Short mmCIF file of C-alpha atoms in Angstrom, two decimals:
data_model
loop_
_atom_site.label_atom_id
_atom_site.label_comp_id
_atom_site.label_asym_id
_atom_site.label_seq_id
_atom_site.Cartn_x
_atom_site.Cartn_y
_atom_site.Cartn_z
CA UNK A 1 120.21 98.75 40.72
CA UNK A 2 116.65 98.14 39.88
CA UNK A 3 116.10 97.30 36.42
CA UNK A 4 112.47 96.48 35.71
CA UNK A 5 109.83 98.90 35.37
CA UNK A 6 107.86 99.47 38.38
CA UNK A 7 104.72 101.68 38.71
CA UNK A 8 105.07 105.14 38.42
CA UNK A 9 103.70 107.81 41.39
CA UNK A 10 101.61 110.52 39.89
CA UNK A 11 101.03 113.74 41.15
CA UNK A 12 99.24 115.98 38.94
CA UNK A 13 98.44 120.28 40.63
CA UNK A 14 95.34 120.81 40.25
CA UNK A 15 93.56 124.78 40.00
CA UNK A 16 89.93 126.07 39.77
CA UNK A 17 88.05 123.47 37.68
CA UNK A 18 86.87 126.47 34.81
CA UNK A 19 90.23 127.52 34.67
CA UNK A 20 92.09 126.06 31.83
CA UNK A 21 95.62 124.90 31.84
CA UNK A 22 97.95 127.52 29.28
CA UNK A 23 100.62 124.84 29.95
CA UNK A 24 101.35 121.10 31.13
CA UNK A 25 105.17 120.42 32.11
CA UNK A 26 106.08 117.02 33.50
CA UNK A 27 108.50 116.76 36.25
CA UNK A 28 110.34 113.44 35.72
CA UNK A 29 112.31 112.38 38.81
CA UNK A 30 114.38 109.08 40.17
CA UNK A 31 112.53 109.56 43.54
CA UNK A 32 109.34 108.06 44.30
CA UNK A 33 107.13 107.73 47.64
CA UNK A 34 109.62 105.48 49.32
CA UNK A 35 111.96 108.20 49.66
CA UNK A 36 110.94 110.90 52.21
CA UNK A 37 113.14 113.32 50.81
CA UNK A 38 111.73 113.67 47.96
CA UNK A 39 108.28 115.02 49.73
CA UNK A 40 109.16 118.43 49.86
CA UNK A 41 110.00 118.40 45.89
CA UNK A 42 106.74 117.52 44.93
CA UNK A 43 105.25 120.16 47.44
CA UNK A 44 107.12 122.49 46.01
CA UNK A 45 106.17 121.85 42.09
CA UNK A 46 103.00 121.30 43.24
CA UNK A 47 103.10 124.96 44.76
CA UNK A 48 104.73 126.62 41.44
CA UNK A 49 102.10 124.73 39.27
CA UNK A 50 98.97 126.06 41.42
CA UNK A 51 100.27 129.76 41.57
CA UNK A 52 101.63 130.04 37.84
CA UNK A 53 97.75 128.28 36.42
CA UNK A 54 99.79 125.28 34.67
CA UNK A 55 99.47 121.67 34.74
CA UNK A 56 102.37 120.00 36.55
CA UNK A 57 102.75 116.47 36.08
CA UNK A 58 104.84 114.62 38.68
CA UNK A 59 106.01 110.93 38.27
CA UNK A 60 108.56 108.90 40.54
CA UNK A 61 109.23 104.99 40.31
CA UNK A 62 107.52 103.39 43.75
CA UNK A 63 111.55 101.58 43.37
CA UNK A 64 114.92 102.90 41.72
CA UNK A 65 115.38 101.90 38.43
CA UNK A 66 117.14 104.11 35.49
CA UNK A 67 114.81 101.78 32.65
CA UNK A 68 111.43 103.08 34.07
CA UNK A 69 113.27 106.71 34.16
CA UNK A 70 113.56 105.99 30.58
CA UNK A 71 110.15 104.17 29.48
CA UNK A 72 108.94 107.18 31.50
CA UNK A 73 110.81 110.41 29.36
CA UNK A 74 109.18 108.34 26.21
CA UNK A 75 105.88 108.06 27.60
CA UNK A 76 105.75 112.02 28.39
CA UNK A 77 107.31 113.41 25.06
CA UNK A 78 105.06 111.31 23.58
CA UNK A 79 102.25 113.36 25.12
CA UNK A 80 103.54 116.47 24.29
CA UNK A 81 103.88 118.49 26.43
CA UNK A 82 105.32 122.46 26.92
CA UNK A 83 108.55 121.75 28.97
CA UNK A 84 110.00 118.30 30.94
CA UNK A 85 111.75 118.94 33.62
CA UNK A 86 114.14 115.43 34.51
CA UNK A 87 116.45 114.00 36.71
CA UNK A 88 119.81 113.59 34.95
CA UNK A 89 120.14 110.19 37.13
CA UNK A 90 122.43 108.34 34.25
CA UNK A 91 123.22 110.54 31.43
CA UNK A 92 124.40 107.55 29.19
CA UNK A 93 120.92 106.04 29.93
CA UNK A 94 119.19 109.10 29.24
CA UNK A 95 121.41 111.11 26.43
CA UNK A 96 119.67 109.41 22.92
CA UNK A 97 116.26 109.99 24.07
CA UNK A 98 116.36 113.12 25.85
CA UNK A 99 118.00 114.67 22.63
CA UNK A 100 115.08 113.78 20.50
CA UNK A 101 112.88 114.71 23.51
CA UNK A 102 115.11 118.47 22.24
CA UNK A 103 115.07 117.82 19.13
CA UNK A 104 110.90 117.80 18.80
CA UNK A 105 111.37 121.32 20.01
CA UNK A 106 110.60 119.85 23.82
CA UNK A 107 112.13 122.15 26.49
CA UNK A 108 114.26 120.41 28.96
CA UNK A 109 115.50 121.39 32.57
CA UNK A 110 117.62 119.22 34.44
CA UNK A 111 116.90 119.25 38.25
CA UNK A 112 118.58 117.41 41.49
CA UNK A 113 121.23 115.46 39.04
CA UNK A 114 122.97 117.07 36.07
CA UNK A 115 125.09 115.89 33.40
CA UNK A 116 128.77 115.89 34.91
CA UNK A 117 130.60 115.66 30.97
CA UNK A 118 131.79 119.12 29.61
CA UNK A 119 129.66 121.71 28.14
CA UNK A 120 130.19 120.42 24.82
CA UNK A 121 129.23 116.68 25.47
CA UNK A 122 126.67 117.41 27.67
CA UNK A 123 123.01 117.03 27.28
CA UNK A 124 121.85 120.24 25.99
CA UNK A 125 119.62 120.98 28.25
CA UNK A 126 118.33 124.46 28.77
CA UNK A 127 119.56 124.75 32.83
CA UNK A 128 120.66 122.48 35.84
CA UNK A 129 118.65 123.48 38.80
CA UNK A 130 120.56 121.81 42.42
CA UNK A 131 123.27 120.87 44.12
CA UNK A 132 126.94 120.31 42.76
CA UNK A 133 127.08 116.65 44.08
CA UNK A 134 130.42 116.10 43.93
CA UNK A 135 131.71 119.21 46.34
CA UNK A 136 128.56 117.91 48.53
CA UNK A 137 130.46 115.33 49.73
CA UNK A 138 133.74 116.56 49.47
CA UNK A 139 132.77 119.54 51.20
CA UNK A 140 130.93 116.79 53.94
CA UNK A 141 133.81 114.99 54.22
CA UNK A 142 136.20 117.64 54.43
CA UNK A 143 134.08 119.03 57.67
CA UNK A 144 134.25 115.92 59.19
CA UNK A 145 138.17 115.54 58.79
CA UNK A 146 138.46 119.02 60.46
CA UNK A 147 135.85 118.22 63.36
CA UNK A 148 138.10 114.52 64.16
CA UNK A 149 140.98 116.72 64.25
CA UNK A 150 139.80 118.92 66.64
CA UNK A 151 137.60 116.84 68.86
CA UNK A 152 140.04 114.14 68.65
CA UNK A 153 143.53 115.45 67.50
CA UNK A 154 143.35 113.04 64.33
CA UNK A 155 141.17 111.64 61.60
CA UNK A 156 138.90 109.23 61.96
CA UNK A 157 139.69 105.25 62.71
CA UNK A 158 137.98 104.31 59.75
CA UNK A 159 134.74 105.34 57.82
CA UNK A 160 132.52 103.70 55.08
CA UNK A 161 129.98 105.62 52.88
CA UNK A 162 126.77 103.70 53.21
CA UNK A 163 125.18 104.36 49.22
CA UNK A 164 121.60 103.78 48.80
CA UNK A 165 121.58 103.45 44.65
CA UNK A 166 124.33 102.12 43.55
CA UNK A 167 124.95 103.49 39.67
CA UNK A 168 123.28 106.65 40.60
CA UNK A 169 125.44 109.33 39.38
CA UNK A 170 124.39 111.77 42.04
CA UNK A 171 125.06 109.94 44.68
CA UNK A 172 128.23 108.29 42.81
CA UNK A 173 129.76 111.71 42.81
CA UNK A 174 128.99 112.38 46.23
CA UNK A 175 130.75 109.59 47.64
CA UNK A 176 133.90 110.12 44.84
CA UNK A 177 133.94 113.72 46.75
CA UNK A 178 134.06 112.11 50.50
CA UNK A 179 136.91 109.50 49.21
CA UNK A 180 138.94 111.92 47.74
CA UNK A 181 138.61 114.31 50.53
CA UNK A 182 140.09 111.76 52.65
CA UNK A 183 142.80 110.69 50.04
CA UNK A 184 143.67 114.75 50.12
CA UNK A 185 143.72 114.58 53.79
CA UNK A 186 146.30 111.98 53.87
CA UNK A 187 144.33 109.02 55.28
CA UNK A 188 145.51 105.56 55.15
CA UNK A 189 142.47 104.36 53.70
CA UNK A 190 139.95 105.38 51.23
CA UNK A 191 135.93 105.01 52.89
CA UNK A 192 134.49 101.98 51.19
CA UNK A 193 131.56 102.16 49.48
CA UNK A 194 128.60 99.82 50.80
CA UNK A 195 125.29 99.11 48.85
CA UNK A 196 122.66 99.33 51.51
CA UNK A 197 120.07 99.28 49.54
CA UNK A 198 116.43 101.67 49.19
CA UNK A 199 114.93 99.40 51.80
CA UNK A 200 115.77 100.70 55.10
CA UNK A 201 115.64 97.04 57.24
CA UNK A 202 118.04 95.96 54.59
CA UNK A 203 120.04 98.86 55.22
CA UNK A 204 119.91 98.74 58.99
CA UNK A 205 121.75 95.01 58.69
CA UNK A 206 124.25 95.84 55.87
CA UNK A 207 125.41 98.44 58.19
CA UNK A 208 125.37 96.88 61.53
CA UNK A 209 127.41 93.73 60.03
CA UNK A 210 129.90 95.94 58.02
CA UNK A 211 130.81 97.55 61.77
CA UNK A 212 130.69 94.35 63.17
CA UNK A 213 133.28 93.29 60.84
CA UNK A 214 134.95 96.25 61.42
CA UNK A 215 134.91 97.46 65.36
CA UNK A 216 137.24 100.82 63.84
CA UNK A 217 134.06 102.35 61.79
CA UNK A 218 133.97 106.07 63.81
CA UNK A 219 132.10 107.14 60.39
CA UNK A 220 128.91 106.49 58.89
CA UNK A 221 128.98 108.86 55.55
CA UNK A 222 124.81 108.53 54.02
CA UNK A 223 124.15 109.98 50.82
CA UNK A 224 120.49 110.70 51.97
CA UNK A 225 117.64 109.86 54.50
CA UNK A 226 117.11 106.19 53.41
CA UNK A 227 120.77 105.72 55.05
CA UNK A 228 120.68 108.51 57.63
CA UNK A 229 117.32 106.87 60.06
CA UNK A 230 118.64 103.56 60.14
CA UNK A 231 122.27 104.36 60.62
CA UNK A 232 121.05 106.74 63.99
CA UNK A 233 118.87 103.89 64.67
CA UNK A 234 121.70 101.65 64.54
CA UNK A 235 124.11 103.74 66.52
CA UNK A 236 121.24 104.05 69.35
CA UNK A 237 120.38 100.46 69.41
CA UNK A 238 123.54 99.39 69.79
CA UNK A 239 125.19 101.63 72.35
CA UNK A 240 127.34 103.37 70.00
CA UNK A 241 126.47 106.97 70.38
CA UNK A 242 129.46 109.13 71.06
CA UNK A 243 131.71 106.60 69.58
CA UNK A 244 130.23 106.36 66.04
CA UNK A 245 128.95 109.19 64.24
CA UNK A 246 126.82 109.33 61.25
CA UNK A 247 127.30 112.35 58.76
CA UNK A 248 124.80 112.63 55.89
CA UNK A 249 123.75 114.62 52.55
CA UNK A 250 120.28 116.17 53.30
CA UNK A 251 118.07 117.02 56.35
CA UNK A 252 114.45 116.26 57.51
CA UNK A 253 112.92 116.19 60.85
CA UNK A 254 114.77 112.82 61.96
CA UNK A 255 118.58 114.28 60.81
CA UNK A 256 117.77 117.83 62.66
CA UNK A 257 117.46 116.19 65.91
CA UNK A 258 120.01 113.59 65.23
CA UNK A 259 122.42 116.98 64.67
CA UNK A 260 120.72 118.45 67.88
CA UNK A 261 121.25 115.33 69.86
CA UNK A 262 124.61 114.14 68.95
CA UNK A 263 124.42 111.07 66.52
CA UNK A 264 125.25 113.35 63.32
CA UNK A 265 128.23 115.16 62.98
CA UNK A 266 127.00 117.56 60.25
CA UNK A 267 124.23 117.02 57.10
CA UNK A 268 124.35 118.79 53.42
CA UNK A 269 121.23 121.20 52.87
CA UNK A 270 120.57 121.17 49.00
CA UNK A 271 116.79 122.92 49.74
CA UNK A 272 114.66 120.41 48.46
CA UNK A 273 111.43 122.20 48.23
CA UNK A 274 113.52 124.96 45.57
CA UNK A 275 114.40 122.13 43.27
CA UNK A 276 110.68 121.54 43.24
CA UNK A 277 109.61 125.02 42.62
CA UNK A 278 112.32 126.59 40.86
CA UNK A 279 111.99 124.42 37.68
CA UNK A 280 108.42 124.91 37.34
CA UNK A 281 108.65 128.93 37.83
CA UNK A 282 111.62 128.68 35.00
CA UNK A 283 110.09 126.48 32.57
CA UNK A 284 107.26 128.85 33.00
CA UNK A 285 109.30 132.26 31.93
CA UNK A 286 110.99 130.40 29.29
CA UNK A 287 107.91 128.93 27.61
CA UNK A 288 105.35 132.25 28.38
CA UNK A 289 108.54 135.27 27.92
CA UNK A 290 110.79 133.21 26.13
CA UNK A 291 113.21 134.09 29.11
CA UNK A 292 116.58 131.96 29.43
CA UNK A 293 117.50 130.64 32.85
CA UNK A 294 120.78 130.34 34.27
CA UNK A 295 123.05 127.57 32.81
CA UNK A 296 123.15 126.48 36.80
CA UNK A 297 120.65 127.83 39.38
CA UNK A 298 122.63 126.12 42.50
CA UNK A 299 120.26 125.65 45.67
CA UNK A 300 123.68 123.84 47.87
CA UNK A 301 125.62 122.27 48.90
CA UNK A 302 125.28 124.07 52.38
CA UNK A 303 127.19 122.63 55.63
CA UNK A 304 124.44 122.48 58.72
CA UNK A 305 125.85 121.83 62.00
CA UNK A 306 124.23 122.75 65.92
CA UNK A 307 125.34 126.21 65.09
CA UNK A 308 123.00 126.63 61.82
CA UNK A 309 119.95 124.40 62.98
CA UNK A 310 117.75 127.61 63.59
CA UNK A 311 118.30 128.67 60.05
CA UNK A 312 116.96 125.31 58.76
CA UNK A 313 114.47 124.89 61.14
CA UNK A 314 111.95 127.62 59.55
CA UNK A 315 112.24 125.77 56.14
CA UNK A 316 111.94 121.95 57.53
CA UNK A 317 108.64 123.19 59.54
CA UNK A 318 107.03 124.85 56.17
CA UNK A 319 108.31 122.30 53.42
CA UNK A 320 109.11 119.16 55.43
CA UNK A 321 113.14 119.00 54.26
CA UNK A 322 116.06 121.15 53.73
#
């Protein structure tokens, strides 16, 4: 995990230049530029922020690291703003100061990564707009079990779960779903979990000498696109395609052909461009009509396979992810 401060990606929504802004709301997330996924998000509060009239402030690390997520929740309560809308990446990181980020009378909406502790430890934030990442995995992995068995009559040889930020608790969950699915299942192994790291030439070699070590890999399990490209990549490079299979948590262009064309099993739609908008259109009605949102607004875990690709396809084209 990254731990020093890096510079921050800002995208600010702009509207008519004589209009005035009734509100600014930042939108705090873990995901910066080098993450494609995470494209379709900004679109998406960018959208809310230009239709609604209010000032939408987006910043993303250019690399992973939970201290800048920090430095930055300071930096924008410190501005003042009507409503912050954060990625719960690691709630002990982020419980002290987002509770005096509440405390100031600050609005909060958690988006793409909740707090996973009971209602009463929680961070009381006002709702948790996304995924539940722990049944996207388990739900993944449970898919994949049932496709082995009846492509193949078993479960798989042996899969690892490629994870892109390690100590992220989204993605931490999503592979504790996958390895229990498997432990449910009755597998005689649990899928290891393998930093490949944000940087997708790193990630390309991790994986290719993990299945060199290990010829019995029929799995690939990626938490996201930064594992998903190179682990096709890898499967096509090296003549593996029909013999190892990648499955993955979200889609873009790349993962909807790899679906189409045989490298990936199945992906996890979580509807990227909603957690984008969503927060922005709720922070809105809260702030304005004083309106309380759901405690969880849930935009997946959905399971897309060749039979659901036209269903996705509409969404990828307009927002760039699914």
């Amino acid at each position: 995990m990254q731990t020093a401060p890096s510079k921050p990606t800002t995208v600010t929504t702009t509207t008519p230049a004589e209009k005035k802004y009734e509100y600014t709301f930042y939108y705090i997330s873990h995901g910066g530029p080098a993450d494609p996924w995470w494209a379709p998000v900004i679109k998406g509060a960018e959208l809310a922020g230009k239709l609604l009239g209010v000032k939408v402030v987006y910043q993303g690390p250019e690399k992973f690291s939970i201290k800048w997520l920090v430095d930055a929740l300071e930096s924008a309560a410190a501005a003042k703003p009507d409503g912050i809308i954060i990625t719960i990446t690691d709630y002990k990181a982020l419980d002290e100061p987002l509770r005096k980020v509440i405390d100031q009378g600050i609005p909060v909406i958690a988006v793409n990564v909740y707090d996973p502790r009971s209602p009463d430890e929680r961070i009381p934030y006002l709702s948790y707009i996304g995924q539940d990442e722990y049944q996207a995995g388990y739900k993944l992995a449970k898919y994949v079990i049932k496709w082995f068995q009846e492509k193949y009559g078993r479960l798989p040889k042996l899969a690892f779960i490629g994870i892109h930020e390690v100590g992220h608790i989204g993605l931490e969950l999503r592979a504790k779903g996958i390895q229990d699915a498997f432990k449910e299942a009755g597998a005689n192994y649990v899928p290891e979990k393998v930093d490949i790291t944000t940087d997708i030439t790193k990630a390309y070699e991790i994986m290719k000498s993990y299945i060199e070590a290990h010829p019995d890999v029929e799995v690939i399990f990626t938490l996201g696109p930064l594992g998903a490209h190179p682990a096709m990549q890898l499967i096509q490079d090296k003549g593996l395609k029909g013999k190892v299979y990648v499955a993955t948590v979200d889609i873009d262009d790349k993962i909807l052909d790899g679906i189409r064309n045989d490298l990936v099993i199945a992906a996890v739609s979580q509807q990227p461009f909603a957690q984008g908008f969503l927060p922005v259109v709720y922070m809105y009605l809260y702030v304005k009509y004083g309106i309380m949102p759901p405690d969880h607004v849930p935009t997946g875990p959905t399971i897309i396979d060749k039979s659901l690709l036209s269903l996705v396809e509409k969404q990828i084209k307009a927002t760039g992810g699914a």
